Short mmCIF file of N, CA, C and O in Angstrom, two decimals:
data_model
loop_
_atom_site.label_atom_id
_atom_site.label_comp_id
_atom_site.label_asym_id
_atom_site.label_seq_id
_atom_site.Cartn_x
_atom_site.Cartn_y
_atom_site.Cartn_z
N MET A 106 -4.05 -7.14 -22.21
CA MET A 106 -4.77 -8.27 -21.73
C MET A 106 -4.44 -9.86 -22.52
O MET A 106 -4.30 -9.68 -23.45
N THR A 107 -3.60 -10.94 -21.74
CA THR A 107 -3.91 -12.00 -22.25
C THR A 107 -5.29 -12.10 -22.36
O THR A 107 -5.94 -12.44 -22.21
N GLU A 108 -5.11 -13.65 -24.08
CA GLU A 108 -6.16 -14.30 -23.91
C GLU A 108 -6.73 -15.39 -22.74
O GLU A 108 -5.80 -15.78 -22.51
N GLY A 109 -8.10 -15.95 -22.81
CA GLY A 109 -8.19 -17.22 -21.50
C GLY A 109 -9.15 -16.31 -20.76
O GLY A 109 -10.25 -16.12 -21.61
N THR A 110 -8.97 -16.25 -19.47
CA THR A 110 -10.08 -16.50 -18.78
C THR A 110 -10.55 -15.06 -18.87
O THR A 110 -9.51 -14.17 -18.63
N VAL A 111 -11.36 -15.03 -18.89
CA VAL A 111 -12.20 -13.08 -18.82
C VAL A 111 -12.90 -13.02 -17.41
O VAL A 111 -14.17 -13.89 -17.83
N MET A 112 -13.17 -12.47 -16.88
CA MET A 112 -13.77 -11.74 -15.79
C MET A 112 -14.43 -10.61 -15.85
O MET A 112 -13.54 -9.42 -15.68
N ARG A 113 -15.64 -10.25 -15.01
CA ARG A 113 -16.11 -9.22 -14.48
C ARG A 113 -15.49 -8.93 -13.60
O ARG A 113 -15.01 -9.31 -12.34
N ILE A 114 -15.75 -7.17 -13.46
CA ILE A 114 -15.16 -6.58 -12.17
C ILE A 114 -15.28 -7.71 -10.90
O ILE A 114 -14.69 -7.75 -9.82
N GLY A 115 -16.69 -8.09 -10.51
CA GLY A 115 -17.36 -8.85 -8.98
C GLY A 115 -16.36 -9.67 -9.15
O GLY A 115 -15.82 -10.23 -8.04
N GLU A 116 -16.08 -10.68 -10.57
CA GLU A 116 -15.36 -11.90 -10.07
C GLU A 116 -13.96 -11.63 -9.67
O GLU A 116 -13.49 -12.06 -8.36
N LEU A 117 -13.36 -10.90 -10.30
CA LEU A 117 -12.14 -9.63 -9.59
C LEU A 117 -11.98 -10.00 -8.55
O LEU A 117 -11.13 -10.13 -7.52
N ALA A 118 -13.16 -9.29 -8.12
CA ALA A 118 -12.59 -8.36 -6.68
C ALA A 118 -13.17 -9.50 -5.41
O ALA A 118 -12.01 -9.90 -4.48
N SER A 119 -14.02 -11.12 -6.17
CA SER A 119 -14.58 -12.15 -5.00
C SER A 119 -13.01 -12.64 -5.07
O SER A 119 -12.26 -13.35 -3.92
N ARG A 120 -12.30 -12.73 -6.41
CA ARG A 120 -10.85 -13.67 -6.38
C ARG A 120 -9.81 -12.86 -5.45
O ARG A 120 -9.07 -13.48 -5.06
N THR A 121 -9.68 -12.10 -5.21
CA THR A 121 -8.57 -11.34 -4.91
C THR A 121 -8.98 -10.56 -3.44
O THR A 121 -8.27 -10.32 -2.86
N GLY A 122 -9.96 -10.26 -3.24
CA GLY A 122 -10.28 -10.44 -1.55
C GLY A 122 -10.70 -8.84 -1.99
O GLY A 122 -10.46 -8.05 -1.00
N VAL A 123 -10.57 -8.06 -2.96
CA VAL A 123 -10.34 -6.22 -2.77
C VAL A 123 -11.65 -6.23 -3.06
O VAL A 123 -12.59 -6.31 -4.35
N SER A 124 -12.43 -4.92 -2.82
CA SER A 124 -13.54 -4.31 -3.43
C SER A 124 -13.54 -3.56 -4.81
O SER A 124 -12.88 -3.36 -5.00
N VAL A 125 -14.93 -4.48 -5.12
CA VAL A 125 -14.96 -3.28 -6.34
C VAL A 125 -14.85 -1.81 -6.60
O VAL A 125 -14.18 -1.75 -7.36
N ARG A 126 -15.24 -1.32 -5.70
CA ARG A 126 -14.38 0.46 -5.43
C ARG A 126 -13.06 0.19 -5.54
O ARG A 126 -12.90 1.41 -5.78
N SER A 127 -12.36 -0.39 -4.40
CA SER A 127 -11.37 -0.63 -4.88
C SER A 127 -10.62 -0.49 -6.67
O SER A 127 -9.62 0.25 -6.69
N LEU A 128 -10.76 -1.51 -7.70
CA LEU A 128 -10.39 -2.00 -8.16
C LEU A 128 -10.87 -0.31 -9.36
O LEU A 128 -9.81 -0.41 -10.21
N ARG A 129 -11.96 -0.06 -8.71
CA ARG A 129 -11.98 1.11 -9.81
C ARG A 129 -11.34 2.13 -10.04
O ARG A 129 -10.71 3.20 -10.41
N TYR A 130 -10.83 2.32 -8.11
CA TYR A 130 -9.55 3.35 -8.25
C TYR A 130 -8.72 3.03 -8.27
O TYR A 130 -7.58 4.07 -8.67
N TYR A 131 -7.75 1.68 -8.41
CA TYR A 131 -6.73 1.00 -8.84
C TYR A 131 -6.88 1.84 -10.71
O TYR A 131 -5.80 2.26 -11.05
N GLU A 132 -7.82 1.85 -11.05
CA GLU A 132 -8.17 2.12 -12.68
C GLU A 132 -7.80 3.21 -12.49
O GLU A 132 -7.04 3.63 -13.38
N THR A 133 -8.39 4.16 -11.69
CA THR A 133 -8.05 5.81 -12.03
C THR A 133 -6.90 6.16 -11.78
O THR A 133 -6.67 7.58 -11.98
N GLN A 134 -5.69 5.19 -10.67
CA GLN A 134 -4.77 5.58 -10.94
C GLN A 134 -3.25 4.82 -11.60
O GLN A 134 -2.54 4.90 -11.60
N TYR A 135 -4.45 4.46 -13.13
CA TYR A 135 -3.27 3.68 -14.21
C TYR A 135 -2.71 2.69 -13.30
O TYR A 135 -1.41 2.46 -14.05
N LEU A 136 -3.45 1.96 -12.01
CA LEU A 136 -2.17 0.78 -11.91
C LEU A 136 -2.93 -0.31 -12.25
O LEU A 136 -2.33 -1.52 -11.93
N LEU A 137 -4.16 -0.49 -12.92
CA LEU A 137 -5.33 -1.55 -13.38
C LEU A 137 -5.69 -0.91 -14.56
O LEU A 137 -6.52 0.22 -14.69
N ALA A 138 -5.70 -2.10 -15.42
CA ALA A 138 -6.60 -1.68 -16.22
C ALA A 138 -7.94 -2.40 -17.35
O ALA A 138 -7.44 -3.52 -17.44
N SER A 139 -8.65 -2.61 -17.89
CA SER A 139 -9.54 -3.18 -18.25
C SER A 139 -9.96 -3.28 -19.85
O SER A 139 -9.59 -1.59 -20.17
N ARG A 140 -10.40 -3.84 -20.36
CA ARG A 140 -11.15 -3.90 -21.48
C ARG A 140 -12.49 -3.63 -21.45
O ARG A 140 -12.92 -3.90 -20.27
N ARG A 141 -13.26 -3.24 -22.63
CA ARG A 141 -14.81 -3.19 -22.10
C ARG A 141 -15.93 -4.10 -23.10
O ARG A 141 -15.11 -4.59 -24.20
N SER A 142 -16.78 -4.66 -22.84
CA SER A 142 -17.41 -5.55 -23.66
C SER A 142 -18.16 -4.64 -23.92
O SER A 142 -18.45 -3.01 -24.18
N PRO A 143 -19.15 -5.08 -25.44
CA PRO A 143 -19.88 -4.54 -26.37
C PRO A 143 -20.87 -3.44 -24.95
O PRO A 143 -20.74 -2.53 -25.28
N SER A 144 -21.32 -4.05 -24.00
CA SER A 144 -21.97 -3.53 -23.42
C SER A 144 -21.68 -2.52 -22.43
O SER A 144 -21.98 -2.10 -21.53
N GLY A 145 -20.09 -2.64 -22.40
CA GLY A 145 -19.74 -1.60 -21.44
C GLY A 145 -19.01 -1.61 -20.28
O GLY A 145 -18.63 -1.16 -19.44
N GLN A 146 -19.31 -3.38 -19.73
CA GLN A 146 -18.54 -3.69 -18.33
C GLN A 146 -16.97 -4.17 -18.49
O GLN A 146 -16.75 -4.37 -19.66
N ARG A 147 -16.75 -3.72 -17.51
CA ARG A 147 -15.60 -3.73 -17.53
C ARG A 147 -14.75 -5.60 -17.46
O ARG A 147 -15.86 -6.35 -16.67
N LEU A 148 -13.96 -5.88 -18.02
CA LEU A 148 -13.25 -7.28 -17.93
C LEU A 148 -11.62 -7.42 -18.03
O LEU A 148 -11.03 -6.65 -18.69
N TYR A 149 -11.36 -8.41 -17.43
CA TYR A 149 -9.88 -8.53 -16.79
C TYR A 149 -9.50 -9.89 -16.97
O TYR A 149 -10.72 -10.83 -17.06
N SER A 150 -8.19 -10.14 -16.75
CA SER A 150 -7.72 -11.58 -17.29
C SER A 150 -7.29 -12.22 -16.38
O SER A 150 -7.22 -11.32 -14.88
N GLU A 151 -6.68 -13.12 -16.43
CA GLU A 151 -6.45 -14.14 -15.04
C GLU A 151 -5.03 -13.07 -14.47
O GLU A 151 -4.71 -13.32 -13.08
N ASP A 152 -4.38 -12.44 -15.50
CA ASP A 152 -3.07 -11.72 -15.07
C ASP A 152 -3.54 -10.77 -14.25
O ASP A 152 -2.41 -10.51 -13.93
N ASP A 153 -4.54 -10.20 -14.24
CA ASP A 153 -4.88 -9.20 -13.12
C ASP A 153 -5.11 -9.56 -11.98
O ASP A 153 -5.19 -8.74 -11.01
N VAL A 154 -5.67 -11.15 -11.69
CA VAL A 154 -5.53 -11.90 -10.73
C VAL A 154 -4.14 -11.12 -9.79
O VAL A 154 -4.26 -10.64 -8.67
N ALA A 155 -3.13 -11.86 -10.30
CA ALA A 155 -1.53 -11.31 -9.89
C ALA A 155 -1.31 -9.95 -9.89
O ALA A 155 -0.81 -9.56 -8.84
N ARG A 156 -1.76 -9.41 -10.69
CA ARG A 156 -1.45 -7.63 -10.51
C ARG A 156 -2.13 -6.98 -9.25
O ARG A 156 -1.73 -6.29 -8.57
N VAL A 157 -3.47 -7.53 -9.36
CA VAL A 157 -3.59 -6.63 -8.26
C VAL A 157 -3.56 -7.66 -6.57
O VAL A 157 -3.11 -6.35 -5.69
N ALA A 158 -2.79 -8.66 -6.67
CA ALA A 158 -2.52 -8.96 -5.23
C ALA A 158 -1.17 -8.34 -5.01
O ALA A 158 -0.66 -7.73 -4.14
N PHE A 159 -0.10 -7.67 -5.87
CA PHE A 159 0.83 -7.00 -6.20
C PHE A 159 0.62 -5.82 -5.64
O PHE A 159 1.23 -5.02 -4.62
N ILE A 160 -0.35 -5.28 -6.16
CA ILE A 160 -1.03 -4.17 -5.68
C ILE A 160 -1.13 -3.68 -4.15
O ILE A 160 -0.72 -3.19 -3.72
N GLN A 161 -1.78 -4.98 -3.92
CA GLN A 161 -1.94 -4.83 -1.87
C GLN A 161 -1.01 -5.28 -1.51
O GLN A 161 -1.35 -5.08 -0.25
N ARG A 162 -0.37 -5.99 -1.57
CA ARG A 162 1.09 -6.25 -1.10
C ARG A 162 1.63 -4.80 -1.23
O ARG A 162 2.52 -4.43 -0.01
N MET A 163 2.30 -3.93 -1.77
CA MET A 163 2.85 -3.14 -2.15
C MET A 163 2.00 -1.65 -1.20
O MET A 163 2.76 -0.98 -0.28
N TYR A 164 0.87 -1.81 -1.56
CA TYR A 164 -0.24 -1.40 0.11
C TYR A 164 0.37 -1.26 1.09
O TYR A 164 0.51 -0.47 2.32
N ALA A 165 -0.20 -2.78 1.53
CA ALA A 165 0.04 -3.26 3.07
C ALA A 165 1.56 -2.84 3.01
O ALA A 165 1.47 -2.58 4.86
N ALA A 166 2.79 -2.79 2.50
CA ALA A 166 3.79 -2.25 3.20
C ALA A 166 3.50 -0.68 2.99
O ALA A 166 5.06 -0.26 3.48
N GLY A 167 3.12 -0.21 2.95
CA GLY A 167 2.97 1.44 2.98
C GLY A 167 3.39 1.91 2.00
O GLY A 167 3.21 3.31 2.11
N LEU A 168 2.98 1.31 0.82
CA LEU A 168 3.88 2.51 -0.39
C LEU A 168 2.51 3.12 -0.95
O LEU A 168 1.56 2.89 -1.17
N SER A 169 2.37 4.39 -1.88
CA SER A 169 1.52 4.85 -2.16
C SER A 169 1.22 4.78 -3.59
O SER A 169 2.23 3.46 -3.87
N SER A 170 0.31 5.23 -4.43
CA SER A 170 -0.50 4.76 -5.70
C SER A 170 0.75 4.99 -6.33
O SER A 170 1.12 4.38 -7.17
N ARG A 171 0.88 6.50 -6.18
CA ARG A 171 2.25 6.68 -7.15
C ARG A 171 3.63 5.91 -6.72
O ARG A 171 3.69 5.49 -7.85
N THR A 172 3.65 5.10 -5.73
CA THR A 172 5.02 4.46 -5.43
C THR A 172 4.73 3.44 -6.43
O THR A 172 5.43 2.89 -6.87
N VAL A 173 3.56 2.78 -6.47
CA VAL A 173 3.28 1.49 -7.00
C VAL A 173 3.20 1.63 -8.44
O VAL A 173 3.53 0.97 -9.19
N SER A 174 3.00 2.74 -8.82
CA SER A 174 2.87 3.20 -10.65
C SER A 174 4.20 2.93 -10.94
O SER A 174 4.73 2.58 -12.41
N ASP A 175 5.20 4.01 -10.25
CA ASP A 175 6.55 3.54 -10.69
C ASP A 175 7.21 2.23 -10.34
O ASP A 175 8.34 2.61 -11.18
N LEU A 176 6.23 1.50 -9.52
CA LEU A 176 7.26 -0.21 -9.81
C LEU A 176 6.73 -0.69 -10.82
O LEU A 176 7.34 -1.80 -10.73
N LEU A 177 5.72 -0.46 -11.03
CA LEU A 177 4.78 -1.64 -12.07
C LEU A 177 5.30 -2.09 -13.34
O LEU A 177 5.65 -2.82 -13.90
N PRO A 178 6.18 -0.89 -13.90
CA PRO A 178 7.16 -1.53 -14.92
C PRO A 178 8.53 -2.14 -14.79
O PRO A 178 8.60 -3.30 -15.61
N CYS A 179 8.87 -2.70 -13.34
CA CYS A 179 10.03 -3.31 -13.37
C CYS A 179 9.13 -4.75 -13.17
O CYS A 179 9.39 -5.70 -14.03
N VAL A 180 7.76 -4.82 -12.68
CA VAL A 180 6.66 -5.86 -12.76
C VAL A 180 6.76 -6.31 -14.17
O VAL A 180 6.85 -7.71 -14.59
N GLU A 181 6.20 -5.25 -14.77
CA GLU A 181 5.47 -5.91 -16.11
C GLU A 181 6.76 -5.86 -17.50
O GLU A 181 6.24 -6.97 -17.96
N SER A 182 7.77 -5.23 -16.78
CA SER A 182 8.55 -5.73 -18.79
C SER A 182 10.13 -5.15 -17.74
O SER A 182 10.87 -4.66 -17.95
N PRO A 183 10.40 -6.83 -16.85
CA PRO A 183 11.82 -6.33 -16.24
C PRO A 183 13.25 -5.87 -16.99
O PRO A 183 12.95 -6.50 -18.30
N SER A 184 13.77 -5.12 -16.16
CA SER A 184 14.91 -5.24 -17.45
C SER A 184 15.92 -4.42 -16.47
O SER A 184 15.62 -4.12 -15.17
N VAL A 185 17.18 -3.77 -16.80
CA VAL A 185 18.53 -3.70 -16.30
C VAL A 185 17.63 -2.25 -15.62
O VAL A 185 17.80 -1.90 -14.59
N SER A 186 17.38 -1.66 -16.37
CA SER A 186 17.29 0.00 -15.86
C SER A 186 15.86 -0.06 -15.02
O SER A 186 15.77 0.78 -14.40
N ASN A 187 14.75 -0.71 -15.20
CA ASN A 187 13.34 -0.62 -14.56
C ASN A 187 14.13 -1.71 -13.51
O ASN A 187 13.47 -0.82 -12.14
N ASP A 188 14.62 -2.18 -13.35
CA ASP A 188 15.45 -3.39 -11.81
C ASP A 188 16.13 -1.64 -11.04
O ASP A 188 15.84 -2.09 -9.73
N GLN A 189 16.66 -0.84 -11.67
CA GLN A 189 17.93 -0.40 -11.22
C GLN A 189 16.90 0.88 -10.55
O GLN A 189 16.86 1.83 -9.18
N ALA A 190 15.75 1.50 -11.44
CA ALA A 190 14.52 2.33 -10.90
C ALA A 190 14.33 1.99 -9.91
O ALA A 190 14.10 2.23 -8.93
N ALA A 191 13.23 0.63 -10.22
CA ALA A 191 12.59 -0.01 -8.91
C ALA A 191 13.55 0.34 -7.89
O ALA A 191 13.42 0.41 -6.49
N PHE A 192 15.47 -0.43 -7.64
CA PHE A 192 15.67 -0.78 -6.40
C PHE A 192 16.15 0.79 -6.00
O PHE A 192 15.82 0.67 -4.89
N ARG A 193 16.19 1.56 -6.43
CA ARG A 193 16.56 3.16 -5.97
C ARG A 193 15.10 3.64 -5.26
O ARG A 193 14.99 4.22 -4.31
N ARG A 194 13.78 3.49 -6.03
CA ARG A 194 12.35 3.76 -5.17
C ARG A 194 12.42 2.99 -3.84
O ARG A 194 11.87 3.37 -3.15
N LEU A 195 12.45 1.90 -4.05
CA LEU A 195 12.44 1.01 -2.79
C LEU A 195 13.56 1.45 -1.67
O LEU A 195 13.02 1.66 -0.66
N SER A 196 14.66 1.67 -2.07
CA SER A 196 15.30 2.41 -1.13
C SER A 196 14.69 3.42 -0.41
O SER A 196 15.09 4.02 0.66
N GLU A 197 14.21 4.08 -1.71
CA GLU A 197 13.85 5.48 -0.84
C GLU A 197 12.79 5.62 0.06
O GLU A 197 12.67 6.34 0.82
N GLU A 198 11.87 5.17 -0.18
CA GLU A 198 10.80 4.53 0.97
C GLU A 198 11.20 3.72 1.76
O GLU A 198 10.62 3.99 3.02
N ARG A 199 12.19 2.44 2.04
CA ARG A 199 12.22 2.05 2.76
C ARG A 199 13.30 3.31 3.87
O ARG A 199 13.25 2.92 5.23
N ASP A 200 14.55 4.04 3.43
CA ASP A 200 14.75 5.46 4.45
C ASP A 200 13.50 6.11 4.45
O ASP A 200 13.91 6.17 5.95
N LYS A 201 12.53 6.05 4.00
CA LYS A 201 11.17 7.41 4.51
C LYS A 201 10.78 6.34 5.50
O LYS A 201 10.46 6.88 6.89
N LEU A 202 10.63 5.21 5.55
CA LEU A 202 9.42 4.13 6.82
C LEU A 202 10.48 4.54 7.79
O LEU A 202 10.58 4.84 9.23
N SER A 203 12.20 4.37 7.38
CA SER A 203 13.05 4.52 8.90
C SER A 203 12.79 5.38 9.67
O SER A 203 12.96 5.51 11.05
N THR A 204 13.08 6.27 8.68
CA THR A 204 12.88 8.18 9.43
C THR A 204 11.95 8.04 10.41
O THR A 204 11.28 8.66 11.42
N HIS A 205 10.43 8.04 9.75
CA HIS A 205 9.50 7.82 10.17
C HIS A 205 9.31 7.12 12.24
O HIS A 205 8.88 7.16 12.83
N ILE A 206 10.02 5.38 11.58
CA ILE A 206 9.91 4.51 13.01
C ILE A 206 10.69 5.02 13.96
O ILE A 206 10.48 5.51 15.01
N ASP A 207 11.91 5.95 13.39
CA ASP A 207 12.53 6.70 14.45
C ASP A 207 12.47 8.00 15.00
O ASP A 207 12.02 8.33 16.42
N GLU A 208 11.28 8.79 14.11
CA GLU A 208 10.04 9.48 14.85
C GLU A 208 9.03 9.29 15.85
O GLU A 208 9.02 9.57 17.52
N LEU A 209 8.72 8.04 15.43
CA LEU A 209 7.64 7.09 16.51
C LEU A 209 8.39 6.51 17.69
O LEU A 209 7.76 6.92 18.64
N ILE A 210 9.98 6.27 17.54
CA ILE A 210 10.36 5.80 18.73
C ILE A 210 10.60 6.93 19.84
O ILE A 210 10.34 6.55 20.79
N ALA A 211 10.79 8.29 19.19
CA ALA A 211 10.89 9.48 19.61
C ALA A 211 10.04 9.72 20.41
O ALA A 211 9.88 10.44 22.14
N THR A 212 9.04 9.16 19.62
CA THR A 212 7.46 10.21 20.30
C THR A 212 7.38 9.37 21.77
O THR A 212 6.80 9.64 22.53
N ARG A 213 7.50 7.80 21.58
CA ARG A 213 6.91 7.00 22.35
C ARG A 213 8.00 7.23 23.43
O ARG A 213 7.35 7.09 24.69
N ALA A 214 9.51 7.41 23.61
CA ALA A 214 10.25 7.83 24.65
C ALA A 214 9.60 9.50 25.68
O ALA A 214 9.49 9.57 26.44
N THR A 215 9.09 10.17 24.48
CA THR A 215 8.38 11.40 25.53
C THR A 215 6.86 10.93 26.33
O THR A 215 6.91 11.39 27.22
N LEU A 216 6.47 10.26 25.67
CA LEU A 216 4.90 9.64 26.23
C LEU A 216 5.88 8.84 26.97
O LEU A 216 4.74 9.72 28.19
N ASP A 217 6.44 8.24 27.60
CA ASP A 217 6.93 7.23 28.58
C ASP A 217 7.43 8.21 29.67
O ASP A 217 7.44 7.91 30.95
N GLY A 218 8.01 9.38 29.27
CA GLY A 218 8.29 9.87 29.89
C GLY A 218 7.54 11.03 31.02
O GLY A 218 7.11 11.21 32.33
N LEU A 219 6.75 11.47 29.76
CA LEU A 219 5.31 11.83 30.77
C LEU A 219 4.40 11.47 31.67
O LEU A 219 3.97 11.32 32.77
N ILE A 220 4.27 9.45 31.11
CA ILE A 220 3.66 9.04 32.02
C ILE A 220 4.88 8.68 33.56
O ILE A 220 3.73 8.46 34.24
N GLU A 221 5.76 8.85 33.33
CA GLU A 221 6.56 8.17 35.02
C GLU A 221 5.93 9.59 35.21
O GLU A 221 6.05 9.20 36.75
N ALA A 222 6.15 10.71 34.96
CA ALA A 222 6.10 12.02 35.59
C ALA A 222 5.04 11.78 36.56
O ALA A 222 4.70 12.50 37.43
N ASN A 223 3.72 11.57 35.17
CA ASN A 223 2.10 11.26 35.96
C ASN A 223 2.56 11.09 36.97
O ASN A 223 1.84 10.78 38.00
N ARG A 224 3.30 9.18 37.11
CA ARG A 224 3.09 8.09 38.26
C ARG A 224 3.75 9.28 39.31
O ARG A 224 3.03 8.70 40.18
N ARG A 225 4.64 9.70 39.30
CA ARG A 225 5.49 10.30 40.86
C ARG A 225 4.33 11.33 40.92
O ARG A 225 4.36 11.12 42.55
N HIS A 226 4.07 12.24 39.85
CA HIS A 226 3.10 13.72 41.00
C HIS A 226 1.68 12.11 41.44
O HIS A 226 1.47 12.63 42.70
N GLN A 227 1.27 11.09 40.89
CA GLN A 227 0.02 10.49 41.48
C GLN A 227 0.87 9.70 42.84
O GLN A 227 0.04 10.09 43.72
N ARG A 228 2.15 9.54 43.02
CA ARG A 228 2.44 8.79 44.32
C ARG A 228 2.38 10.26 45.36
O ARG A 228 2.34 9.58 46.57
N SER A 229 2.89 11.09 44.60
CA SER A 229 3.53 12.44 45.70
C SER A 229 2.06 12.57 46.36
O SER A 229 1.85 13.16 47.81
N LEU A 230 1.09 12.61 45.52
CA LEU A 230 -0.41 12.96 46.03
C LEU A 230 -1.04 11.78 47.23
O LEU A 230 -1.66 12.44 48.05
N ASP A 231 -0.59 10.76 46.81
CA ASP A 231 -1.13 9.24 47.70
C ASP A 231 -0.93 9.52 48.87
O ASP A 231 -1.41 9.44 50.03
N GLY A 232 0.91 10.19 48.49
CA GLY A 232 1.73 10.46 50.01
C GLY A 232 0.92 10.99 50.99
O GLY A 232 1.10 11.46 52.31
N ALA A 233 1.13 12.67 50.07
CA ALA A 233 0.29 13.56 50.62
C ALA A 233 -0.91 13.33 51.74
O ALA A 233 -1.43 14.17 52.93
N THR A 234 -1.98 12.39 51.14
CA THR A 234 -3.12 12.07 51.97
C THR A 234 -3.39 11.36 52.69
O THR A 234 -4.46 10.64 53.27
N SER A 235 -2.27 10.40 52.61
CA SER A 235 -1.94 9.01 53.86
C SER A 235 -1.93 9.39 55.14
O SER A 235 -1.10 10.81 55.26
#
């Protein structure tokens, strides 16, 4: 933790728009670390504001806590090996997402077919009662 501005968990939550509960969860997942005051309160640095923003962007992209944890070394201490590992992991995640999108498109096409079949059936019923 860098020296300078120190804040408690409520201030970090307020500044990042993330709930206190989520910040505690991040700690249990080893995505965020705090130091403790003599009275046991969690204390965070200014750097943690950017870290939480990064975590939130990764979650918004659909990445899991595990994936975010795997990517943090690239952010914390960039290096060639960290960069390559992050590139591989991000590529894997993109491939998974592409597969999921393809599956959703196929599911939508199936639903479209069912909807059209239902419309034809409804029209045939309407024609039979006319």
